[in-house]
Amino acid sequence: MAIKVRFAPSPTGPLHIGGARSALFNYLFAAGEEGTFILRIEDTDLDRSSRESEQEIMEALRWLGISWNEGIEAGGENGPYRQTERLNTYQEYTQKLMDNGKAYHCYCSEEELEQERQDLIQRGETPRYLGRCRQLTAEQRKAFEDEGRKPVVRFRVPDNQQIIIHDSVRDKVVFESDGIGDYIIVKSDGIPTYNYAVVIDDVLMGITHVIRGEEHLSNTPRQVLIYEALGMSVPGFAHISLILNTEGRKMSKRDGDTAVLDYAKKGYLPQAVVNFIALLGWSPAGEQEFFSMDELIKGFSLERVSKSPAVFDLHKLNHINSYYIKQTPDEELVELVLPFLKEKGMFPEESISEEEKTWIAGFIGAVKEKINNLSEVKDYIGYFWGTDLEEPEQEAITILQAETLPAVLELFQSKILTTVPLDAPAAKVILKEITKELSLKGKDVFMPIRIALTGQMHGPDLDKIIALQGKDNISGRLSKTYSFLGLE
Ligand code: GLU
């Protein structure tokens, strides 16, 4: 059987980590089985849905490298793929359900329903619809219509039935129909509810497996009843576990930092985010920690999706991201790092020159071992750019007060001025030569030069600092150091 799955976001906000994980698992499953992956937009919440969110969701999916072969923008023979453009289709099925008595019009007002709810709560029962409009006569219906009431359509939930869901993550899950109460499938404005539209679409689009978040598990019996009422076969289900934060609470959209594109803005690489979210609930067979998309496609299976909650651990994401940063050639990171440098006022022009590109690549090479995300490059600019230098701490000043300092710095400066090009290998040679020529230990040369150039006792590799600062900045920084020491 050809596999067909879908990701069906409601476009009521950006794509969050949880949604991205559902999309990814569907994508991986389809790709691994040579199946079809559909993107469908569930926009029946008219007040909260927007085209902007839809665009933003697609942008986030593309950023992650998740593509779909049918659906919004991709097209396909089961369209349209936006639920608000499928209202006629739902209407057809609603009519069928009404005709065979499986659904009915309900005229109850908000107030009447609220009263019923309160009464049930007071009696200690589960609030649910008790079926007041289940058996209305034609006269009763007419009377309500004459009052100007607009009906909703409710699904007639069969009494006393077990609803068994076969879920590949949770095995068999059993619900009782009695607790459910007839639920609304079409609102009074003619818009279908989620639990109804999702079934019609999944049926008509030939969905074979529904892979989605655990929060939808309680909706599933309502959906299964509709499949059964329509005489349609039920797809396979896989409800993936909640994602908890490290405090053990459910990650919510309100946790702030959960929109996928926020990670892009912070300088996380898409490969890292994909790798990270794949591990939120799926566990690979071996010890491997880092997976390319292709490896995920090969390795992914629903059998290895865990029942227990996944934990969103930012340290782990940072660990994975720093791995991918180190793996990526410096030149490929230039464009990604540029926005952060621009934030700091560097490279204000529209485009950058080849020389600037080379500088940025060198800068990335000098700091990439130290950062968890690309925005952190901002913390290192001061080591390499311009001549801003803070007065060193006392401990560092003491090092600069060594007797040998003037000789070291003088020799350093004269060598710098005559070295062309002044790149990192050349800087390394210069440092070695100074050690030799002045018969000093390495640290008596490296440390004072480092402090003189950066004001700090620690930091990125000194040869890279020298190459990236360049002659002019080095001269400027050395004069500042001399004046801190009262030598000028
Ligand atoms: N529109 C639903 C959501 O965004 C889709 C749920 C499903 O996959 O069935 O949560």
Short mmCIF file of C-alpha atoms and ligand atoms in Angstrom, two decimals:
data_model
loop_
_atom_site.label_atom_id
_atom_site.label_comp_id
_atom_site.label_asym_id
_atom_site.label_seq_id
_atom_site.Cartn_x
_atom_site.Cartn_y
_atom_site.Cartn_z
CA MET A 1 0.00 0.00 0.00
CA ALA A 2 1.39 3.41 -0.91
CA ILE A 3 1.95 5.52 2.19
CA LYS A 4 0.23 8.90 2.35
CA VAL A 5 0.60 11.22 5.30
CA ARG A 6 -0.08 14.85 5.96
CA PHE A 7 0.86 17.78 8.13
CA ALA A 8 -2.21 19.89 8.75
CA PRO A 9 -1.37 23.03 10.68
CA SER A 10 -3.89 25.63 11.71
CA PRO A 11 -2.44 28.93 10.49
CA THR A 12 -3.06 30.77 13.74
CA GLY A 13 0.54 31.66 14.49
CA PRO A 14 4.09 30.72 13.58
CA LEU A 15 5.33 27.13 13.36
CA HIS A 16 6.41 25.99 16.80
CA ILE A 17 8.78 23.21 17.78
CA GLY A 18 5.94 20.77 18.44
CA GLY A 19 4.37 21.38 15.04
CA ALA A 20 7.75 21.18 13.34
CA ARG A 21 8.29 17.79 14.95
CA SER A 22 4.95 16.50 13.66
CA ALA A 23 5.82 17.81 10.21
CA LEU A 24 9.28 16.24 10.37
CA PHE A 25 8.06 12.82 11.51
CA ASN A 26 5.47 12.77 8.73
CA TYR A 27 8.06 13.88 6.21
CA LEU A 28 10.63 11.31 7.33
CA PHE A 29 8.08 8.52 7.37
CA ALA A 30 6.83 9.36 3.88
CA ALA A 31 10.32 9.85 2.45
CA GLY A 32 11.55 6.58 3.94
CA GLU A 33 8.62 4.66 2.50
CA GLU A 34 8.58 6.45 -0.85
CA GLY A 35 5.20 7.78 0.10
CA THR A 36 3.44 11.10 -0.33
CA PHE A 37 3.57 13.93 2.15
CA ILE A 38 0.73 16.47 1.98
CA LEU A 39 0.63 19.96 3.45
CA ARG A 40 -2.94 20.92 4.23
CA ILE A 41 -4.05 24.13 5.88
CA GLU A 42 -6.74 23.82 8.52
CA ASP A 43 -8.04 27.35 8.58
CA THR A 44 -11.58 26.86 9.86
CA ASP A 45 -10.93 29.08 12.86
CA LEU A 46 -11.77 32.17 10.86
CA ASP A 47 -10.94 34.65 13.61
CA ARG A 48 -7.48 33.34 14.34
CA SER A 49 -6.30 32.08 10.94
CA SER A 50 -4.30 34.27 8.62
CA ARG A 51 -2.47 34.04 5.34
CA GLU A 52 0.58 35.55 7.05
CA SER A 53 0.76 32.63 9.46
CA GLU A 54 0.33 30.25 6.55
CA GLN A 55 3.28 31.85 4.78
CA GLU A 56 5.32 31.87 7.95
CA ILE A 57 4.66 28.17 8.53
CA MET A 58 5.75 27.35 4.99
CA GLU A 59 8.84 29.50 5.35
CA ALA A 60 9.76 27.65 8.53
CA LEU A 61 9.23 24.26 6.89
CA ARG A 62 11.40 25.26 3.96
CA TRP A 63 14.06 26.58 6.27
CA LEU A 64 14.13 23.19 7.99
CA GLY A 65 14.43 21.47 4.61
CA ILE A 66 11.02 19.81 4.90
CA SER A 67 9.33 19.69 1.52
CA TRP A 68 5.92 18.36 0.58
CA ASN A 69 4.93 16.72 -2.66
CA GLU A 70 1.26 17.56 -2.53
CA GLY A 71 -0.80 20.35 -1.01
CA ILE A 72 -0.65 24.10 -0.66
CA GLU A 73 1.53 25.59 -3.41
CA ALA A 74 2.62 22.12 -4.53
CA GLY A 75 -0.83 21.29 -5.93
CA GLY A 76 -2.17 17.79 -6.51
CA GLU A 77 -5.30 15.98 -7.49
CA ASN A 78 -7.00 16.12 -4.08
CA GLY A 79 -7.17 19.88 -3.72
CA PRO A 80 -8.04 22.47 -2.76
CA TYR A 81 -5.79 22.10 0.27
CA ARG A 82 -7.14 24.91 2.38
CA GLN A 83 -10.18 23.88 4.39
CA THR A 84 -12.10 27.11 3.87
CA GLU A 85 -12.01 26.33 0.15
CA ARG A 86 -13.60 22.92 0.70
CA LEU A 87 -16.85 23.93 2.37
CA ASN A 88 -19.03 22.47 -0.42
CA THR A 89 -17.36 19.12 0.02
CA TYR A 90 -18.04 19.05 3.77
CA GLN A 91 -21.62 20.12 3.07
CA GLU A 92 -22.13 17.09 0.83
CA TYR A 93 -21.04 14.71 3.56
CA THR A 94 -23.03 16.54 6.20
CA GLN A 95 -26.12 16.04 4.09
CA LYS A 96 -25.37 12.31 3.86
CA LEU A 97 -24.96 12.05 7.61
CA MET A 98 -28.20 13.98 8.17
CA ASP A 99 -30.08 11.90 5.63
CA ASN A 100 -29.21 8.65 7.33
CA GLY A 101 -29.87 10.03 10.80
CA LYS A 102 -26.25 10.08 11.93
CA ALA A 103 -26.28 13.82 12.40
CA TYR A 104 -29.00 16.31 13.26
CA HIS A 105 -29.73 19.98 13.66
CA CYS A 106 -29.49 21.36 17.14
CA TYR A 107 -31.11 24.69 18.01
CA CYS A 108 -30.01 25.04 21.62
CA SER A 109 -28.90 28.50 22.58
CA GLU A 110 -25.63 29.31 24.36
CA GLU A 111 -27.62 30.02 27.53
CA GLU A 112 -29.47 26.70 27.43
CA LEU A 113 -26.21 24.81 26.90
CA GLU A 114 -24.52 26.69 29.71
CA GLN A 115 -27.39 25.89 32.04
CA GLU A 116 -27.09 22.20 31.11
CA ARG A 117 -23.36 22.33 31.77
CA GLN A 118 -23.80 23.90 35.17
CA ASP A 119 -26.46 21.36 36.14
CA LEU A 120 -24.19 18.47 35.18
CA ILE A 121 -21.26 19.94 37.06
CA GLN A 122 -23.44 20.37 40.12
CA ARG A 123 -24.51 16.76 39.94
CA GLY A 124 -20.86 15.76 39.71
CA GLU A 125 -21.17 14.52 36.13
CA THR A 126 -18.99 15.21 33.11
CA PRO A 127 -20.36 18.22 31.29
CA ARG A 128 -21.61 17.12 27.89
CA TYR A 129 -24.53 17.63 25.55
CA LEU A 130 -27.42 15.48 26.70
CA GLY A 131 -29.23 15.26 23.39
CA ARG A 132 -32.06 17.74 23.85
CA CYS A 133 -32.46 18.21 20.06
CA ARG A 134 -31.89 14.56 19.15
CA GLN A 135 -35.48 13.77 18.35
CA LEU A 136 -37.06 17.03 17.27
CA THR A 137 -40.25 16.83 15.25
CA ALA A 138 -40.71 18.86 12.09
CA GLU A 139 -42.97 21.26 14.04
CA GLN A 140 -40.44 21.79 16.79
CA ARG A 141 -37.77 22.52 14.22
CA LYS A 142 -40.01 24.97 12.44
CA ALA A 143 -40.85 26.70 15.70
CA PHE A 144 -37.13 27.20 16.44
CA GLU A 145 -36.49 28.44 12.92
CA ASP A 146 -39.37 30.88 13.25
CA GLU A 147 -37.73 32.19 16.40
CA GLY A 148 -34.75 32.97 14.20
CA ARG A 149 -32.48 30.32 15.74
CA LYS A 150 -29.66 29.12 13.52
CA PRO A 151 -28.89 25.45 14.02
CA VAL A 152 -25.57 23.72 14.41
CA VAL A 153 -25.13 20.17 13.16
CA ARG A 154 -24.38 17.59 15.82
CA PHE A 155 -23.07 14.10 15.35
CA ARG A 156 -25.23 11.42 16.94
CA VAL A 157 -22.80 9.49 19.11
CA PRO A 158 -23.82 5.83 19.35
CA ASP A 159 -24.67 4.70 22.88
CA ASN A 160 -22.58 2.31 24.84
CA GLN A 161 -19.89 1.63 22.27
CA GLN A 162 -16.22 0.95 22.75
CA ILE A 163 -14.01 2.91 20.41
CA ILE A 164 -10.72 1.15 19.91
CA ILE A 165 -7.79 3.05 18.49
CA HIS A 166 -4.79 1.20 17.18
CA ASP A 167 -1.92 3.53 17.68
CA SER A 168 1.58 2.55 16.68
CA VAL A 169 3.09 4.49 19.58
CA ARG A 170 0.56 3.57 22.25
CA ASP A 171 -0.72 0.21 20.96
CA LYS A 172 -4.41 -0.13 21.76
CA VAL A 173 -6.26 2.80 23.29
CA VAL A 174 -9.89 2.27 24.28
CA PHE A 175 -12.51 4.98 24.74
CA GLU A 176 -16.17 4.66 25.73
CA SER A 177 -18.71 6.47 23.57
CA ASP A 178 -20.90 7.19 26.57
CA GLY A 179 -18.70 9.91 27.96
CA ILE A 180 -18.64 11.82 24.72
CA GLY A 181 -22.01 13.45 24.11
CA ASP A 182 -23.21 14.46 20.65
CA TYR A 183 -20.66 16.95 19.39
CA ILE A 184 -20.92 19.75 16.90
CA ILE A 185 -19.60 18.97 13.44
CA VAL A 186 -20.83 22.10 11.69
CA LYS A 187 -21.21 25.44 13.43
CA SER A 188 -24.21 27.71 12.89
CA ASP A 189 -22.24 29.74 10.34
CA GLY A 190 -21.78 26.61 8.22
CA ILE A 191 -18.10 26.16 9.09
CA PRO A 192 -17.14 22.59 10.01
CA THR A 193 -15.33 21.86 13.23
CA TYR A 194 -11.82 20.40 13.32
CA ASN A 195 -12.90 16.90 14.34
CA TYR A 196 -15.20 16.68 11.36
CA ALA A 197 -13.31 18.43 8.56
CA VAL A 198 -10.12 16.56 9.42
CA VAL A 199 -11.84 13.22 8.79
CA ILE A 200 -13.42 14.22 5.48
CA ASP A 201 -10.07 15.53 4.27
CA ASP A 202 -8.06 12.58 5.48
CA VAL A 203 -10.51 10.25 3.74
CA LEU A 204 -10.65 12.16 0.46
CA MET A 205 -6.92 12.72 0.38
CA GLY A 206 -6.27 9.02 0.92
CA ILE A 207 -4.32 9.45 4.14
CA THR A 208 -3.00 6.09 5.32
CA HIS A 209 -1.33 7.20 8.57
CA VAL A 210 -2.17 10.08 10.88
CA ILE A 211 0.95 11.12 12.76
CA ARG A 212 0.39 13.99 15.16
CA GLY A 213 0.85 15.22 18.70
CA GLU A 214 -0.49 13.41 21.73
CA GLU A 215 -2.72 16.39 22.51
CA HIS A 216 -5.00 15.12 19.72
CA LEU A 217 -5.41 11.64 21.16
CA SER A 218 -8.61 12.64 22.96
CA ASN A 219 -10.03 13.92 19.65
CA THR A 220 -9.38 10.64 17.92
CA PRO A 221 -12.46 8.71 19.17
CA ARG A 222 -14.66 11.53 17.87
CA GLN A 223 -12.94 11.22 14.51
CA VAL A 224 -13.10 7.43 14.43
CA LEU A 225 -16.88 7.57 14.97
CA ILE A 226 -17.19 9.74 11.88
CA TYR A 227 -15.11 7.36 9.75
CA GLU A 228 -17.41 4.59 10.91
CA ALA A 229 -20.58 6.58 10.25
CA LEU A 230 -19.40 7.25 6.71
CA GLY A 231 -18.39 3.63 6.21
CA MET A 232 -14.79 4.65 5.59
CA SER A 233 -11.75 2.72 6.71
CA VAL A 234 -9.80 4.20 9.58
CA PRO A 235 -6.13 5.14 8.95
CA GLY A 236 -3.26 4.09 11.19
CA PHE A 237 -2.58 6.47 14.05
CA ALA A 238 0.63 7.53 15.75
CA HIS A 239 0.28 10.05 18.54
CA ILE A 240 3.68 11.35 19.46
CA SER A 241 4.36 12.32 23.05
CA LEU A 242 4.21 15.75 24.49
CA ILE A 243 7.33 17.84 24.63
CA LEU A 244 8.12 18.94 28.18
CA ASN A 245 10.46 21.67 29.26
CA THR A 246 13.30 20.77 31.60
CA GLU A 247 11.06 21.54 34.57
CA GLY A 248 8.76 18.76 33.43
CA ARG A 249 5.95 21.04 32.30
CA LYS A 250 4.37 20.91 28.88
CA MET A 251 6.19 23.20 26.46
CA SER A 252 3.68 25.74 25.47
CA LYS A 253 3.57 28.34 22.79
CA ARG A 254 3.71 30.75 25.67
CA ASP A 255 7.15 29.46 26.66
CA GLY A 256 8.26 32.20 24.34
CA ASP A 257 11.14 30.86 22.45
CA THR A 258 9.46 28.00 20.65
CA ALA A 259 8.83 29.39 17.18
CA VAL A 260 11.10 27.66 14.69
CA LEU A 261 12.13 30.83 12.90
CA ASP A 262 13.22 32.35 16.21
CA TYR A 263 15.97 29.75 16.21
CA ALA A 264 16.95 30.84 12.72
CA LYS A 265 17.14 34.43 13.92
CA LYS A 266 19.37 33.41 16.80
CA GLY A 267 21.85 31.69 14.55
CA TYR A 268 20.88 28.06 14.88
CA LEU A 269 21.49 26.04 11.74
CA PRO A 270 18.54 24.22 10.21
CA GLN A 271 20.44 20.91 10.15
CA ALA A 272 20.93 21.24 13.90
CA VAL A 273 17.30 22.06 14.62
CA VAL A 274 16.15 19.14 12.46
CA ASN A 275 18.61 16.79 14.15
CA PHE A 276 17.47 18.02 17.56
CA ILE A 277 13.73 17.75 16.98
CA ALA A 278 14.11 14.33 15.36
CA LEU A 279 15.43 13.15 18.71
CA LEU A 280 12.42 14.58 20.57
CA GLY A 281 10.56 11.32 20.73
CA TRP A 282 12.38 9.19 18.19
CA SER A 283 15.37 7.18 19.35
CA PRO A 284 17.86 5.81 16.88
CA ALA A 285 18.87 2.18 17.02
CA GLY A 286 22.57 2.80 17.77
CA GLU A 287 24.65 5.37 19.58
CA GLN A 288 24.79 7.86 16.74
CA GLU A 289 24.00 11.40 17.82
CA PHE A 290 24.30 13.47 14.68
CA PHE A 291 22.10 12.74 11.68
CA SER A 292 21.80 14.38 8.31
CA MET A 293 18.34 14.53 6.80
CA ASP A 294 19.19 11.58 4.58
CA GLU A 295 20.33 9.55 7.55
CA LEU A 296 17.14 10.44 9.40
CA ILE A 297 15.07 9.31 6.44
CA LYS A 298 16.91 5.99 6.39
CA GLY A 299 16.81 5.49 10.15
CA PHE A 300 13.35 6.75 11.07
CA SER A 301 10.59 4.34 11.97
CA LEU A 302 7.38 4.72 13.93
CA GLU A 303 8.37 1.66 15.99
CA ARG A 304 11.17 3.66 17.55
CA VAL A 305 8.98 6.59 18.52
CA SER A 306 8.70 6.63 22.27
CA LYS A 307 5.61 6.72 24.46
CA SER A 308 7.26 8.70 27.20
CA PRO A 309 7.41 12.48 27.00
CA ALA A 310 10.27 14.15 25.19
CA VAL A 311 12.29 16.80 27.00
CA PHE A 312 13.27 19.99 25.30
CA ASP A 313 16.80 20.58 26.53
CA LEU A 314 18.40 23.73 25.21
CA HIS A 315 21.86 22.49 26.22
CA LYS A 316 21.42 19.58 23.88
CA LEU A 317 20.30 21.84 21.06
CA ASN A 318 23.37 24.02 21.69
CA HIS A 319 25.60 20.97 21.70
CA ILE A 320 24.17 19.80 18.37
CA ASN A 321 24.28 23.27 16.87
CA SER A 322 27.90 23.82 17.83
CA TYR A 323 28.73 20.54 16.13
CA TYR A 324 27.12 21.66 12.89
CA ILE A 325 28.77 25.07 13.09
CA LYS A 326 32.17 23.37 13.33
CA GLN A 327 31.27 21.06 10.46
CA THR A 328 30.29 23.86 8.10
CA PRO A 329 33.08 25.46 6.04
CA ASP A 330 33.80 29.05 7.17
CA GLU A 331 32.96 30.48 3.75
CA GLU A 332 29.48 28.94 3.90
CA LEU A 333 28.78 30.64 7.22
CA VAL A 334 29.66 34.15 5.99
CA GLU A 335 26.17 35.08 4.78
CA LEU A 336 24.61 33.64 7.94
CA VAL A 337 26.91 35.55 10.26
CA LEU A 338 26.70 38.85 8.39
CA PRO A 339 23.34 39.96 9.91
CA PHE A 340 24.82 39.68 13.40
CA LEU A 341 27.83 41.77 12.40
CA LYS A 342 25.55 44.33 10.81
CA GLU A 343 23.64 44.51 14.08
CA LYS A 344 26.89 45.73 15.59
CA GLY A 345 27.28 48.40 12.94
CA MET A 346 29.82 46.52 10.83
CA PHE A 347 29.58 46.24 7.03
CA PRO A 348 26.75 48.72 6.59
CA GLU A 349 26.88 48.62 2.79
CA GLU A 350 24.38 46.58 0.85
CA SER A 351 26.96 44.10 -0.41
CA ILE A 352 30.34 43.05 0.85
CA SER A 353 33.61 42.91 -1.07
CA GLU A 354 35.69 39.78 -1.58
CA GLU A 355 38.19 41.12 0.91
CA GLU A 356 35.49 41.61 3.52
CA LYS A 357 34.18 38.13 2.82
CA THR A 358 37.63 36.73 3.46
CA TRP A 359 37.87 38.69 6.69
CA ILE A 360 34.50 37.42 7.90
CA ALA A 361 35.40 33.83 7.00
CA GLY A 362 38.66 34.22 8.96
CA PHE A 363 36.73 35.67 11.88
CA ILE A 364 34.32 32.74 11.88
CA GLY A 365 37.23 30.33 11.73
CA ALA A 366 38.73 32.00 14.79
CA VAL A 367 35.60 31.78 16.94
CA LYS A 368 33.55 28.83 15.66
CA GLU A 369 34.95 26.46 18.30
CA LYS A 370 33.64 28.72 21.02
CA ILE A 371 30.05 29.39 20.04
CA ASN A 372 26.74 27.57 20.41
CA ASN A 373 24.89 29.68 17.92
CA LEU A 374 25.95 32.20 15.32
CA SER A 375 24.58 35.20 17.20
CA GLU A 376 27.28 34.58 19.79
CA VAL A 377 29.90 35.81 17.32
CA LYS A 378 28.88 39.25 18.54
CA ASP A 379 30.66 38.57 21.83
CA TYR A 380 33.97 38.15 20.01
CA ILE A 381 34.00 41.10 17.64
CA GLY A 382 35.99 43.21 20.08
CA TYR A 383 38.99 40.87 19.80
CA PHE A 384 39.34 41.41 16.10
CA TRP A 385 37.70 44.60 14.91
CA GLY A 386 38.68 48.24 15.33
CA THR A 387 40.88 49.65 18.05
CA ASP A 388 38.55 49.69 21.05
CA LEU A 389 40.53 48.43 23.99
CA GLU A 390 39.53 48.46 27.61
CA GLU A 391 42.14 49.02 30.24
CA PRO A 392 43.35 45.55 31.30
CA GLU A 393 42.76 44.17 34.80
CA GLN A 394 45.53 44.53 37.34
CA GLU A 395 46.75 40.94 36.87
CA ALA A 396 47.20 41.59 33.16
CA ILE A 397 48.89 44.94 33.76
CA THR A 398 51.39 43.20 35.99
CA ILE A 399 52.28 40.88 33.13
CA LEU A 400 52.77 43.87 30.87
CA GLN A 401 55.12 45.42 33.40
CA ALA A 402 57.72 42.72 32.73
CA GLU A 403 61.13 44.11 31.99
CA THR A 404 61.19 42.43 28.62
CA LEU A 405 57.93 43.99 27.45
CA PRO A 406 59.24 47.00 25.51
CA ALA A 407 61.62 44.79 23.55
CA VAL A 408 58.90 42.24 22.79
CA LEU A 409 56.41 44.82 21.58
CA GLU A 410 58.96 46.77 19.56
CA LEU A 411 60.21 43.71 17.77
CA PHE A 412 56.63 42.56 17.24
CA GLN A 413 55.63 45.88 15.74
CA SER A 414 58.59 46.07 13.40
CA LYS A 415 57.98 42.53 12.14
CA ILE A 416 54.27 43.19 11.67
CA LEU A 417 55.00 46.21 9.53
CA THR A 418 57.21 44.31 7.12
CA THR A 419 55.19 41.11 6.80
CA VAL A 420 53.12 40.73 3.66
CA PRO A 421 50.58 39.21 3.73
CA LEU A 422 49.98 39.27 7.44
CA ASP A 423 47.93 36.11 7.69
CA ALA A 424 47.67 33.63 10.57
CA PRO A 425 50.55 31.36 9.45
CA ALA A 426 52.78 34.43 9.04
CA ALA A 427 51.75 35.65 12.50
CA LYS A 428 52.71 32.28 13.95
CA VAL A 429 56.15 32.55 12.38
CA ILE A 430 56.61 36.07 13.76
CA LEU A 431 55.76 34.95 17.29
CA LYS A 432 58.25 32.09 17.05
CA GLU A 433 60.96 34.39 15.71
CA ILE A 434 60.50 36.83 18.59
CA THR A 435 60.82 34.01 21.11
CA LYS A 436 64.01 32.89 19.45
CA GLU A 437 65.59 36.27 18.84
CA LEU A 438 64.98 37.49 22.39
CA SER A 439 65.68 34.06 23.91
CA LEU A 440 62.40 34.11 25.80
CA LYS A 441 59.93 31.43 26.73
CA GLY A 442 56.79 31.23 24.56
CA LYS A 443 54.50 32.46 27.28
CA ASP A 444 56.67 35.53 27.93
CA VAL A 445 56.02 36.52 24.34
CA PHE A 446 52.47 35.34 23.68
CA MET A 447 50.84 36.56 26.85
CA PRO A 448 52.04 40.19 26.79
CA ILE A 449 51.25 40.46 23.07
CA ARG A 450 47.79 39.01 23.65
CA ILE A 451 47.11 41.46 26.46
CA ALA A 452 48.53 44.36 24.50
CA LEU A 453 46.26 43.58 21.55
CA THR A 454 43.07 42.59 23.34
CA GLY A 455 43.31 43.75 26.94
CA GLN A 456 42.51 40.15 27.92
CA MET A 457 44.55 37.22 29.18
CA HIS A 458 42.40 34.69 27.35
CA GLY A 459 40.57 34.54 24.08
CA PRO A 460 40.74 33.19 20.55
CA ASP A 461 44.03 32.04 18.97
CA LEU A 462 46.61 34.80 18.96
CA ASP A 463 47.82 34.20 15.40
CA LYS A 464 44.25 34.63 14.16
CA ILE A 465 43.78 37.76 16.25
CA ILE A 466 46.91 39.27 14.70
CA ALA A 467 45.87 38.39 11.16
CA LEU A 468 42.33 39.70 11.57
CA GLN A 469 43.21 42.89 13.40
CA GLY A 470 45.60 43.88 10.65
CA LYS A 471 48.49 46.32 10.80
CA ASP A 472 46.56 49.56 11.41
CA ASN A 473 44.44 48.22 14.22
CA ILE A 474 47.45 46.57 15.81
CA SER A 475 49.32 49.89 15.82
CA GLY A 476 46.29 51.66 17.27
CA ARG A 477 45.88 49.05 19.99
CA LEU A 478 49.56 49.04 20.87
CA SER A 479 49.54 52.81 21.37
CA LYS A 480 46.56 52.46 23.68
CA THR A 481 48.38 49.81 25.66
CA TYR A 482 51.45 52.03 25.96
CA SER A 483 49.33 54.83 27.30
CA PHE A 484 47.64 52.52 29.84
CA LEU A 485 51.14 51.70 31.01
CA GLY A 486 52.12 55.36 31.07
CA LEU A 487 54.81 54.62 28.50
CA GLU A 488 53.77 57.29 26.04
N1 GLU B 1 -5.03 21.51 12.63
C1 GLU B 1 -4.64 20.60 13.65
C2 GLU B 1 -3.53 21.24 14.48
O1 GLU B 1 -2.91 22.17 14.02
C3 GLU B 1 -4.17 19.32 13.01
C4 GLU B 1 -4.27 18.14 13.86
C5 GLU B 1 -4.13 16.86 13.07
O2 GLU B 1 -3.03 16.61 12.57
O3 GLU B 1 -5.10 16.16 12.93
O4 GLU B 1 -3.30 20.85 15.59
#
